[in-house]
Amino acid sequence: DGGITQSPKYLFRKEGQNVTLSCEQNLNHDAMYWYRQDPGQGLRLIYYSQIVNDFQKGDIAEGYSVSREKKESFPLTVTSAQKNPTAFYLCASSGGGGRDTQYFGPGTRLTVL
Amino acid sequence: GNSVTQMEGPVTLSEEAFLTINCTYTATGYPSLFWYVQYPGEGLQLLLKATKADDKGSNKGFEATYRKETTSFHLEKGSVQVSDSAVYFCALKRSNYQLIWGAGTKLIIKP
C-alpha cells in the first residue's frame, strides 16, 4: 500500500527539549511538506522540499528545522526556540503527473508540557 | 496577495439536507482550486479540484465550480449523510507547489 506515514501519533515533551517528528512516503514523490494546524485555523506551511538535499522555508519556519537526505524521508525537528510548539503537525507529499495534489499523512499531535 | 476565505462553522444539518459551504478567493490570474476534507483525528484528503475557470470538480456526490466572475469555489452536495461530518478546507495553488488554505469549515450532520 502506497502512502505517507507519520510517527508517533501522539507525542509529549517537556518545555525546552527538542523533538523530531518522522515522515516517510513510499509514493515516489519528489516534493514533501510540513504543515502546522491549530484549532480554528487553516494549515500553515513550515518547510517544504522539492527535491532531495534541498528545502525552503515556509511561512512559519522559525523554531523548526528539517532535512531531506532521502527521497522517502522528511523529518521535522521542533526546537526549544519554537515559542508555542503544541499543535497538530501534518506531513504531505506531491509529485508525478498530478503535481498539484498533495497527499497527507495522518498527523502527529505534539503536546509540550 | 492571494487569500482564501471560507464560511465560518460549524455548519449543522440534518441527514439528507442540501449542503453549501462557501469559499471565495483573491488571486492573481487563475490558480488551481481545491477542496480537502479532514475526518476526525486524521490527515487531509483531496476531495475535488478544478484547474481552470468554469471547470467543475466532483467526487463522492460533492461538486464545486470554479467561477472567475465571483471569485468563488463553493462546495455543494445534494443530500448529506452522517458520514460526511468532517472539516472541509478550501485551498488555492500558489507558485512552486505551495497551497494557500482557508480556515476550514466544520460540518456536523445529525441523523
PDB file of C-alpha atoms in Angstrom, chain A:
ATOM      1  CA  ASP A   1       0.000   0.000   0.000  1.00  0.00           C
ATOM      2  CA  GLY A   2       1.396   3.380  -1.000  1.00  0.00           C
ATOM      3  CA  GLY A   3       1.093   6.261   1.375  1.00  0.00           C
ATOM      4  CA  ILE A   4       2.575   8.567   3.943  1.00  0.00           C
ATOM      5  CA  THR A   5       3.314   7.524   7.487  1.00  0.00           C
ATOM      6  CA  GLN A   6       3.921   9.786  10.425  1.00  0.00           C
ATOM      7  CA  SER A   7       5.061   8.665  13.804  1.00  0.00           C
ATOM      8  CA  PRO A   8       4.231   8.816  16.553  1.00  0.00           C
ATOM      9  CA  LYS A   9       0.563   9.788  16.513  1.00  0.00           C
ATOM     10  CA  TYR A  10       0.827  11.470  19.922  1.00  0.00           C
ATOM     11  CA  LEU A  11       3.988  12.973  21.383  1.00  0.00           C
ATOM     12  CA  PHE A  12       4.595  14.611  24.717  1.00  0.00           C
ATOM     13  CA  ARG A  13       7.683  16.636  25.551  1.00  0.00           C
ATOM     14  CA  LYS A  14       8.870  18.870  28.306  1.00  0.00           C
ATOM     15  CA  GLU A  15       9.426  22.525  27.593  1.00  0.00           C
ATOM     16  CA  GLY A  16      12.964  23.239  26.410  1.00  0.00           C
ATOM     17  CA  GLN A  17      13.504  19.878  24.722  1.00  0.00           C
ATOM     18  CA  ASN A  18      13.987  19.424  21.003  1.00  0.00           C
ATOM     19  CA  VAL A  19      11.774  16.800  19.387  1.00  0.00           C
ATOM     20  CA  THR A  20      11.856  15.198  15.937  1.00  0.00           C
ATOM     21  CA  LEU A  21       8.736  14.155  14.058  1.00  0.00           C
ATOM     22  CA  SER A  22       9.028  11.438  11.457  1.00  0.00           C
ATOM     23  CA  CYS A  23       7.533  11.474   7.965  1.00  0.00           C
ATOM     24  CA  GLU A  24       8.041   8.715   5.405  1.00  0.00           C
ATOM     25  CA  GLN A  25       6.444   8.254   1.996  1.00  0.00           C
ATOM     26  CA  ASN A  26       6.564   5.392  -0.497  1.00  0.00           C
ATOM     27  CA  LEU A  27       4.734   7.231  -3.285  1.00  0.00           C
ATOM     28  CA  ASN A  28       7.977   8.118  -5.078  1.00  0.00           C
ATOM     29  CA  HIS A  29       7.047  11.781  -4.769  1.00  0.00           C
ATOM     30  CA  ASP A  30       9.680  14.455  -5.267  1.00  0.00           C
ATOM     31  CA  ALA A  31       8.101  17.148  -3.101  1.00  0.00           C
ATOM     32  CA  MET A  32       7.367  16.962   0.616  1.00  0.00           C
ATOM     33  CA  TYR A  33       5.851  19.432   3.042  1.00  0.00           C
ATOM     34  CA  TRP A  34       5.347  20.120   6.735  1.00  0.00           C
ATOM     35  CA  TYR A  35       2.298  21.978   7.993  1.00  0.00           C
ATOM     36  CA  ARG A  36       1.133  23.106  11.364  1.00  0.00           C
ATOM     37  CA  GLN A  37      -2.560  23.054  12.232  1.00  0.00           C
ATOM     38  CA  ASP A  38      -4.014  24.952  15.181  1.00  0.00           C
ATOM     39  CA  PRO A  39      -7.668  24.871  16.259  1.00  0.00           C
ATOM     40  CA  GLY A  40      -9.882  27.064  14.092  1.00  0.00           C
ATOM     41  CA  GLN A  41      -7.091  27.907  11.671  1.00  0.00           C
ATOM     42  CA  GLY A  42      -6.100  26.718   8.281  1.00  0.00           C
ATOM     43  CA  LEU A  43      -2.863  24.917   7.627  1.00  0.00           C
ATOM     44  CA  ARG A  44       0.323  26.927   7.797  1.00  0.00           C
ATOM     45  CA  LEU A  45       3.387  25.849   5.863  1.00  0.00           C
ATOM     46  CA  ILE A  46       6.532  25.326   7.920  1.00  0.00           C
ATOM     47  CA  TYR A  47       9.016  23.937   5.379  1.00  0.00           C
ATOM     48  CA  TYR A  48       8.876  22.261   2.013  1.00  0.00           C
ATOM     49  CA  SER A  49      11.292  20.338  -0.155  1.00  0.00           C
ATOM     50  CA  GLN A  50      11.023  19.913  -3.898  1.00  0.00           C
ATOM     51  CA  ILE A  51      13.961  17.522  -4.275  1.00  0.00           C
ATOM     52  CA  VAL A  52      16.435  15.598  -2.152  1.00  0.00           C
ATOM     53  CA  ASN A  53      19.045  17.715  -0.352  1.00  0.00           C
ATOM     54  CA  ASP A  54      17.061  20.887  -0.889  1.00  0.00           C
ATOM     55  CA  PHE A  55      14.362  22.587   1.174  1.00  0.00           C
ATOM     56  CA  GLN A  56      12.826  26.019   1.605  1.00  0.00           C
ATOM     57  CA  LYS A  57      11.262  27.899   4.478  1.00  0.00           C
ATOM     58  CA  GLY A  58       7.540  28.285   4.520  1.00  0.00           C
ATOM     59  CA  ASP A  59       5.508  30.933   6.278  1.00  0.00           C
ATOM     60  CA  ILE A  60       6.334  29.919   9.861  1.00  0.00           C
ATOM     61  CA  ALA A  61       9.799  28.313   9.807  1.00  0.00           C
ATOM     62  CA  GLU A  62      11.166  29.990  12.920  1.00  0.00           C
ATOM     63  CA  GLY A  63      11.923  27.455  15.641  1.00  0.00           C
ATOM     64  CA  TYR A  64      11.822  24.479  13.264  1.00  0.00           C
ATOM     65  CA  SER A  65      14.412  22.616  11.208  1.00  0.00           C
ATOM     66  CA  VAL A  66      14.257  19.892   8.558  1.00  0.00           C
ATOM     67  CA  SER A  67      16.479  17.643   6.492  1.00  0.00           C
ATOM     68  CA  ARG A  68      15.942  15.807   3.210  1.00  0.00           C
ATOM     69  CA  GLU A  69      18.711  13.245   2.865  1.00  0.00           C
ATOM     70  CA  LYS A  70      16.481  10.638   1.229  1.00  0.00           C
ATOM     71  CA  LYS A  71      13.607  10.991  -1.189  1.00  0.00           C
ATOM     72  CA  GLU A  72      11.343   8.997   1.122  1.00  0.00           C
ATOM     73  CA  SER A  73      12.003  10.849   4.337  1.00  0.00           C
ATOM     74  CA  PHE A  74      11.484  14.427   5.557  1.00  0.00           C
ATOM     75  CA  PRO A  75      11.863  14.667   9.358  1.00  0.00           C
ATOM     76  CA  LEU A  76      10.896  17.822  11.214  1.00  0.00           C
ATOM     77  CA  THR A  77      12.650  18.972  14.393  1.00  0.00           C
ATOM     78  CA  VAL A  78      10.765  21.256  16.714  1.00  0.00           C
ATOM     79  CA  THR A  79      13.430  23.120  18.633  1.00  0.00           C
ATOM     80  CA  SER A  80      13.288  24.787  22.014  1.00  0.00           C
ATOM     81  CA  ALA A  81      13.270  28.114  20.148  1.00  0.00           C
ATOM     82  CA  GLN A  82       9.707  27.495  18.964  1.00  0.00           C
ATOM     83  CA  LYS A  83       7.655  29.560  21.375  1.00  0.00           C
ATOM     84  CA  ASN A  84       4.359  27.722  21.114  1.00  0.00           C
ATOM     85  CA  PRO A  85       5.039  24.206  19.802  1.00  0.00           C
ATOM     86  CA  THR A  86       1.862  22.473  20.955  1.00  0.00           C
ATOM     87  CA  ALA A  87      -0.074  21.737  17.754  1.00  0.00           C
ATOM     88  CA  PHE A  88      -1.091  19.126  15.216  1.00  0.00           C
ATOM     89  CA  TYR A  89       1.640  18.575  12.611  1.00  0.00           C
ATOM     90  CA  LEU A  90       0.860  17.269   9.157  1.00  0.00           C
ATOM     91  CA  CYS A  91       3.274  15.981   6.548  1.00  0.00           C
ATOM     92  CA  ALA A  92       2.356  15.856   2.866  1.00  0.00           C
ATOM     93  CA  SER A  93       3.909  14.956  -0.462  1.00  0.00           C
ATOM     94  CA  SER A  94       3.237  15.626  -4.123  1.00  0.00           C
ATOM     95  CA  GLY A  95       4.698  14.676  -7.452  1.00  0.00           C
ATOM     96  CA  GLY A  96       4.206  12.679 -10.571  1.00  0.00           C
ATOM     97  CA  GLY A  97       1.552  13.601 -13.090  1.00  0.00           C
ATOM     98  CA  GLY A  98      -0.752  15.174 -10.520  1.00  0.00           C
ATOM     99  CA  ARG A  99       1.735  17.633  -9.116  1.00  0.00           C
ATOM    100  CA  ASP A 100      -0.949  19.935  -7.776  1.00  0.00           C
ATOM    101  CA  THR A 101      -2.394  17.310  -5.477  1.00  0.00           C
ATOM    102  CA  GLN A 102      -0.862  16.951  -2.049  1.00  0.00           C
ATOM    103  CA  TYR A 103      -1.272  13.692  -0.179  1.00  0.00           C
ATOM    104  CA  PHE A 104      -1.294  13.843   3.589  1.00  0.00           C
ATOM    105  CA  GLY A 105      -0.162  11.622   6.404  1.00  0.00           C
ATOM    106  CA  PRO A 106      -2.332  11.028   9.483  1.00  0.00           C
ATOM    107  CA  GLY A 107      -0.561  13.703  11.537  1.00  0.00           C
ATOM    108  CA  THR A 108       1.290  13.908  14.854  1.00  0.00           C
ATOM    109  CA  ARG A 109      -0.204  15.713  17.800  1.00  0.00           C
ATOM    110  CA  LEU A 110       2.599  17.292  19.829  1.00  0.00           C
ATOM    111  CA  THR A 111       1.965  18.480  23.350  1.00  0.00           C
ATOM    112  CA  VAL A 112       4.658  20.360  25.197  1.00  0.00           C
ATOM    113  CA  LEU A 113       4.198  20.311  28.937  1.00  0.00           C
TER     114      LEU A 113
END
